[in-house]
């Protein structure tokens, strides 16, 4: 009997493992199929000058009909599919930036890069090829990297980033403040810009402590001669405070949600185009 029990436990365990694996294989297969059949798409979220109202760049954000990025990006990373997928994103985003430029909009396209991409030895060369094919200046492209991506393979990542920066690509540190890099790491990173994570912005207008923390991040950026983007700006109060703290650029639902390229409005949020909501914000106020 004991033997039977042990065996059924074993079977149960195997069953779980099997189902788990099947789930992953199925999802991986689904992701691969989607990449081959053009089921991925990009949306773009504008980034505005805090003073003035110009849309200076747009962040490309990946969309998949079957799950949110928080779910499928880690999966794509785990399965290695992020490498071809990441190249697809870069190619698409550069083509879009070229189209904007041809329409007279000089906008930097900002693309998120995964750690496995950044750790590839040939990554900088691949980006160079894609930029050349796009006929855009390198300065039209910004890459968003995270602290954890860097720390996993410091030498390799820094080498790639240095190559990219030398060719004129801009580098932004995404979700700044949520990682574990030390000040000395930060000092050694060849960066142009820090994107303060939205979790720091969330209560900046309600909590003196959070405001003081953001203020500290801004002075850190200033000491390193870096530009600062505030992510996750959702209410007008946050705009006012971000401006008062000397933050250079703003991104968030209050100003604009991520949209399909063809739905994007180049009008400043204070002068909404047709179809914009009546309660459109005014970045200039405050
Ligand atoms: P992220 O790079 O930090 O992107 C910003 C996320 O914040 C986006 O979520 C955006 O929709 C959201 N967001 C923007 N403004 C606001 C706001 O005011 N309030 C709130 N609550 N959220 C706001 P999304 O599109 O779901 O993307 C999530 C994450 O997935 C991204 O975080 C990025 O890490 C990753 N991701 C998206 N696209 C790509 C991609 O092409 N490649 C890679 N490697 N990662 C990507
Ligand atoms: Mg980002
Ligand atoms: Mg971010
Ligand atoms: Mg994030």
Coordinates of C-alpha atoms and ligand atoms in Angstrom, one line a residue:
X1 CA 0.0 0.0 0.0
X2 CA 2.8 2.3 1.0
X3 CA 4.4 1.5 -2.3
X4 CA 1.2 2.4 -4.2
X5 CA 0.9 5.7 -2.4
X6 CA 4.5 6.5 -3.2
X7 CA 3.8 5.7 -6.8
X8 CA 0.7 7.8 -7.1
X9 CA 2.5 10.7 -5.6
X10 CA 5.2 10.3 -8.1
X11 CA 2.7 10.1 -10.8
X12 CA 1.0 13.2 -9.5
X13 CA 4.3 15.0 -9.5
X14 CA 5.1 13.9 -13.0
X15 CA 1.7 15.0 -14.1
X16 CA 2.3 18.5 -12.8
X17 CA 5.7 18.7 -14.4
X18 CA 4.3 17.5 -17.6
X19 CA 1.4 20.0 -17.6
X20 CA 3.8 22.8 -16.8
X21 CA 6.1 21.9 -19.6
X22 CA 3.2 21.5 -22.0
X23 CA 2.0 24.9 -21.0
X24 CA 5.3 26.5 -21.7
X25 CA 5.9 24.6 -24.9
X26 CA 2.4 25.6 -26.1
X27 CA 3.0 29.2 -25.2
X28 CA 6.4 29.2 -26.8
X29 CA 4.9 27.7 -29.9
X30 CA 2.1 30.3 -29.8
X31 CA 4.7 33.1 -29.5
X32 CA 6.8 31.7 -32.4
X33 CA 3.7 31.3 -34.5
X34 CA 2.6 34.9 -33.8
X35 CA 6.0 36.3 -34.8
X36 CA 5.9 34.4 -38.1
X37 CA 2.3 35.4 -38.8
X38 CA 2.6 39.1 -37.9
X39 CA 0.4 38.9 -34.8
X40 CA 2.6 41.2 -32.7
X41 CA 2.2 45.0 -32.9
X42 CA 3.6 48.1 -31.5
X43 CA 1.9 51.0 -29.8
X44 CA 3.7 54.3 -29.1
X45 CA 3.5 56.5 -26.1
X46 CA 4.6 60.1 -26.5
X47 CA 7.3 61.7 -24.2
X48 CA 7.0 65.5 -23.9
X49 CA 9.2 68.3 -22.9
X50 CA 8.2 69.4 -19.4
X51 CA 8.7 73.0 -20.3
X52 CA 7.1 73.8 -23.6
X53 CA 4.9 71.2 -25.1
X54 CA 6.9 69.5 -27.8
X55 CA 6.6 65.8 -28.2
X56 CA 10.3 64.9 -28.4
X57 CA 10.1 61.1 -28.5
X58 CA 7.8 58.1 -28.4
X59 CA 8.3 54.8 -26.6
X60 CA 7.6 51.7 -28.6
X61 CA 5.6 49.2 -26.5
X62 CA 5.0 45.7 -27.7
X63 CA 1.5 44.2 -27.9
X64 CA 0.3 40.6 -28.3
X65 CA -3.4 39.6 -28.4
X66 CA -3.0 36.8 -26.0
X67 CA -1.3 38.4 -22.9
X68 CA 0.1 41.6 -21.5
X69 CA 3.8 42.5 -21.8
X70 CA 4.4 41.8 -18.1
X71 CA 3.5 38.1 -18.9
X72 CA 4.7 37.5 -22.4
X73 CA 8.0 39.4 -22.3
X74 CA 9.5 37.2 -19.5
X75 CA 8.3 34.2 -21.4
X76 CA 9.9 35.4 -24.6
X77 CA 13.1 36.0 -22.6
X78 CA 13.0 32.5 -21.1
X79 CA 12.5 30.8 -24.4
X80 CA 15.0 32.9 -26.3
X81 CA 12.4 34.2 -28.7
X82 CA 13.1 37.7 -27.4
X83 CA 16.1 37.8 -29.7
X84 CA 14.2 37.6 -33.0
X85 CA 11.3 39.4 -31.5
X86 CA 13.5 42.2 -30.2
X87 CA 15.0 42.6 -33.7
X88 CA 11.5 42.8 -35.1
X89 CA 10.6 45.5 -32.6
X90 CA 13.7 47.5 -33.5
X91 CA 13.1 47.2 -37.3
X92 CA 9.4 48.2 -36.9
X93 CA 10.2 51.1 -34.6
X94 CA 12.9 52.5 -36.9
X95 CA 10.6 52.2 -39.9
X96 CA 8.0 54.2 -38.0
X97 CA 10.5 56.8 -37.0
X98 CA 11.5 57.1 -40.7
X99 CA 7.9 57.5 -41.6
X100 CA 7.5 60.3 -39.0
X101 CA 10.6 62.0 -40.2
X102 CA 9.4 61.9 -43.8
X103 CA 6.2 63.5 -42.6
X104 CA 8.3 66.3 -41.0
X105 CA 8.2 65.0 -37.4
X106 CA 11.7 64.8 -36.0
X107 CA 10.9 62.3 -33.2
X108 CA 13.3 60.0 -31.4
X109 CA 11.9 56.5 -31.1
X110 CA 12.7 54.8 -27.8
X111 CA 12.9 51.0 -27.8
X112 CA 13.1 48.7 -24.8
X113 CA 15.9 46.2 -24.8
X114 CA 16.0 42.9 -22.9
X115 CA 19.1 41.7 -21.0
X116 CA 19.6 38.8 -23.4
X117 CA 19.8 41.1 -26.3
X118 CA 22.2 43.4 -24.5
X119 CA 24.4 40.4 -23.6
X120 CA 24.7 39.3 -27.2
X121 CA 28.2 40.0 -28.5
X122 CA 26.9 41.1 -31.9
X123 CA 24.1 43.3 -30.6
X124 CA 25.7 46.7 -31.3
X125 CA 26.6 45.6 -34.8
X126 CA 23.0 44.4 -35.5
X127 CA 21.7 47.7 -34.3
X128 CA 24.2 49.5 -36.6
X129 CA 23.0 47.5 -39.6
X130 CA 19.3 48.2 -38.8
X131 CA 20.0 51.9 -38.4
X132 CA 21.9 52.0 -41.7
X133 CA 19.0 50.2 -43.5
X134 CA 16.5 52.6 -42.0
X135 CA 18.4 55.7 -43.5
X136 CA 17.9 57.5 -40.1
X137 CA 20.6 59.3 -38.1
X138 CA 21.6 57.2 -35.1
X139 CA 20.4 59.9 -32.8
X140 CA 16.8 59.1 -33.9
X141 CA 17.1 55.9 -31.8
X142 CA 17.1 55.6 -28.0
X143 CA 17.4 52.3 -26.3
X144 CA 15.9 51.7 -22.9
X145 CA 17.8 49.4 -20.7
X146 CA 17.4 48.3 -17.0
X147 CA 19.9 48.1 -14.2
X148 CA 19.3 44.4 -13.8
X149 CA 20.2 43.8 -17.5
X150 CA 23.5 45.5 -16.9
X151 CA 24.4 43.8 -13.7
X152 CA 23.9 40.3 -15.1
X153 CA 26.8 40.7 -17.5
X154 CA 28.4 44.0 -16.7
X155 CA 31.4 43.8 -19.1
X156 CA 29.4 42.6 -22.1
X157 CA 26.6 45.1 -21.5
X158 CA 28.9 48.0 -21.0
X159 CA 30.9 47.1 -24.1
X160 CA 27.7 47.1 -26.2
X161 CA 26.4 50.3 -24.7
X162 CA 29.7 52.0 -25.3
X163 CA 29.7 50.9 -29.0
X164 CA 26.1 52.1 -29.4
X165 CA 26.7 55.4 -27.8
X166 CA 29.8 56.0 -29.8
X167 CA 27.7 55.6 -33.0
X168 CA 25.3 58.2 -31.6
X169 CA 22.4 56.0 -30.3
X170 CA 20.9 57.4 -27.1
X171 CA 20.8 55.3 -24.0
X172 CA 18.2 55.6 -21.2
X173 CA 18.2 53.8 -17.9
X174 CA 14.6 52.6 -17.5
X175 CA 12.7 52.1 -14.3
X176 CA 15.4 54.0 -12.5
X177 CA 15.4 53.5 -8.7
X178 CA 14.0 50.0 -8.7
X179 CA 17.2 48.2 -9.5
X180 CA 20.3 47.4 -7.4
X181 CA 23.1 49.3 -9.1
X182 CA 25.4 51.2 -6.9
X183 CA 26.4 54.8 -7.4
X184 CA 29.7 53.7 -8.7
X185 CA 28.0 51.5 -11.3
X186 CA 25.8 54.4 -12.3
X187 CA 28.9 56.6 -12.7
X188 CA 30.4 54.0 -15.1
X189 CA 27.4 53.6 -17.3
X190 CA 27.5 55.5 -20.5
X191 CA 24.0 57.0 -20.3
X192 CA 22.1 60.0 -21.7
X193 CA 19.0 59.8 -19.6
X194 CA 17.3 58.4 -16.5
X195 CA 13.7 57.4 -16.5
X196 CA 12.4 57.7 -13.0
X197 CA 10.2 54.7 -12.3
X198 CA 6.4 55.3 -12.1
X199 CA 6.3 53.8 -8.6
X200 CA 8.3 56.9 -7.4
X201 CA 6.0 59.3 -9.2
X202 CA 2.8 57.6 -8.0
X203 CA 2.5 59.6 -4.7
X204 CA 4.9 62.5 -5.4
X205 CA 2.0 64.9 -5.0
X206 CA 0.7 63.3 -1.8
X207 CA 3.7 62.4 0.1
X208 CA 6.6 64.8 1.1
X209 CA 8.8 61.8 1.5
X210 CA 8.2 60.6 -2.0
X211 CA 8.7 64.1 -3.3
X212 CA 12.0 64.3 -1.4
X213 CA 13.1 61.0 -2.9
X214 CA 12.3 62.1 -6.5
X215 CA 14.2 65.3 -5.8
X216 CA 17.2 63.3 -4.7
X217 CA 17.0 61.2 -7.9
X218 CA 16.9 64.4 -9.9
X219 CA 20.0 65.9 -8.2
X220 CA 21.7 62.6 -8.7
X221 CA 20.9 62.8 -12.4
X222 CA 22.1 66.4 -12.5
X223 CA 25.4 65.5 -10.9
X224 CA 25.9 62.9 -13.6
X225 CA 24.8 65.4 -16.4
X226 CA 21.9 63.2 -17.3
X227 CA 18.4 64.1 -18.6
X228 CA 15.5 63.0 -16.5
X229 CA 12.2 61.5 -17.7
X230 CA 9.3 61.1 -15.3
X231 CA 7.2 58.0 -16.1
X232 CA 3.7 57.3 -15.0
X233 CA 2.4 60.9 -14.9
X234 CA -1.3 60.4 -14.2
X235 CA -2.6 63.7 -12.7
X236 CA -1.9 67.4 -13.2
X237 CA -0.4 67.8 -9.7
X238 CA 2.4 65.4 -10.8
X239 CA 3.1 67.6 -13.8
X240 CA 3.4 70.7 -11.6
X241 CA 5.8 69.0 -9.2
X242 CA 7.9 67.3 -11.9
X243 CA 8.4 70.8 -13.5
X244 CA 9.2 72.4 -10.1
X245 CA 11.8 69.7 -9.5
X246 CA 13.5 70.3 -12.8
X247 CA 12.5 67.1 -14.5
X248 CA 13.1 67.5 -18.3
X249 CA 10.6 65.2 -19.9
X250 CA 7.2 63.7 -19.0
X251 CA 5.5 60.5 -19.9
X252 CA 2.2 59.2 -18.7
X253 CA -1.5 58.5 -19.1
X254 CA -2.3 62.1 -18.1
X255 CA -0.5 63.4 -21.2
X256 CA -1.1 60.5 -23.6
X257 CA -1.7 56.8 -23.5
X258 CA 0.2 54.4 -25.8
X259 CA -1.5 54.4 -29.2
X260 CA -1.2 52.8 -32.6
X261 CA 1.1 54.9 -34.8
X262 CA -1.8 56.0 -37.0
X263 CA -3.8 57.2 -34.0
X264 CA -0.9 59.2 -32.6
X265 CA -1.4 63.0 -32.4
X266 CA 1.6 65.2 -32.7
X267 CA -0.4 68.1 -31.2
X268 CA 0.7 69.1 -27.7
X269 CA -1.7 67.7 -25.1
X270 CA -2.9 71.2 -24.4
X271 CA -4.2 71.5 -28.0
X272 CA -6.0 68.2 -28.5
X273 CA -6.6 67.1 -32.0
X274 CA -10.0 65.8 -33.1
X275 CA -11.2 62.9 -31.0
X276 CA -9.2 63.9 -27.9
X277 CA -11.1 64.0 -24.7
X278 CA -12.7 67.3 -23.5
X279 CA -10.7 67.3 -20.3
X280 CA -7.3 67.4 -22.1
X281 CA -4.5 68.4 -19.9
X282 CA -2.4 71.5 -20.3
X283 CA 1.3 70.8 -19.7
X284 CA 2.1 74.5 -19.6
X285 CA 0.0 75.3 -16.6
X286 CA 1.3 75.5 -13.0
Ligands
LIG1 P1 8.4 50.1 -19.4 O1 9.4 50.1 -20.4 O2 8.7 50.7 -18.0 O3 7.1 50.8 -20.1 C1 6.3 51.7 -19.4 C2 5.0 51.0 -19.0 O4 4.2 51.9 -18.2 C3 4.1 50.6 -20.2 O5 3.4 49.4 -19.9 C4 3.1 51.8 -20.3 O6 1.9 51.5 -20.9 C5 2.9 52.1 -18.8 N1 2.5 53.4 -18.5 C6 2.8 54.6 -19.2 N2 2.2 55.7 -18.6 C7 1.6 55.2 -17.5 C8 0.8 55.9 -16.5 O7 0.6 57.1 -16.4 N3 0.4 55.1 -15.5 C9 0.6 53.7 -15.4 N4 0.1 53.0 -14.4 N5 1.3 53.1 -16.4 C10 1.8 53.8 -17.4 P2 3.3 48.2 -20.9 O8 3.1 48.7 -22.2 O9 2.3 47.3 -20.3 O10 4.8 47.6 -20.8 C11 5.2 47.0 -19.6 C12 6.7 46.6 -19.7 O11 6.9 45.6 -20.7 C13 7.6 47.8 -20.2 O12 7.8 48.6 -19.1 C14 8.8 47.0 -20.7 O13 9.6 46.7 -19.6 C15 8.2 45.8 -21.3 N6 8.1 45.9 -22.7 C16 7.2 46.5 -23.5 N7 7.5 46.4 -24.8 C17 8.7 45.9 -24.9 C18 9.6 45.5 -25.9 O14 9.4 45.8 -27.1 N8 10.8 44.9 -25.6 C19 11.1 44.6 -24.3 N9 12.2 43.9 -24.0 N10 10.3 44.9 -23.3 C20 9.1 45.5 -23.6
LIG2 MG1 10.6 51.5 -21.1
LIG3 MG1 9.9 52.2 -17.4
LIG4 MG1 8.5 48.9 -16.3

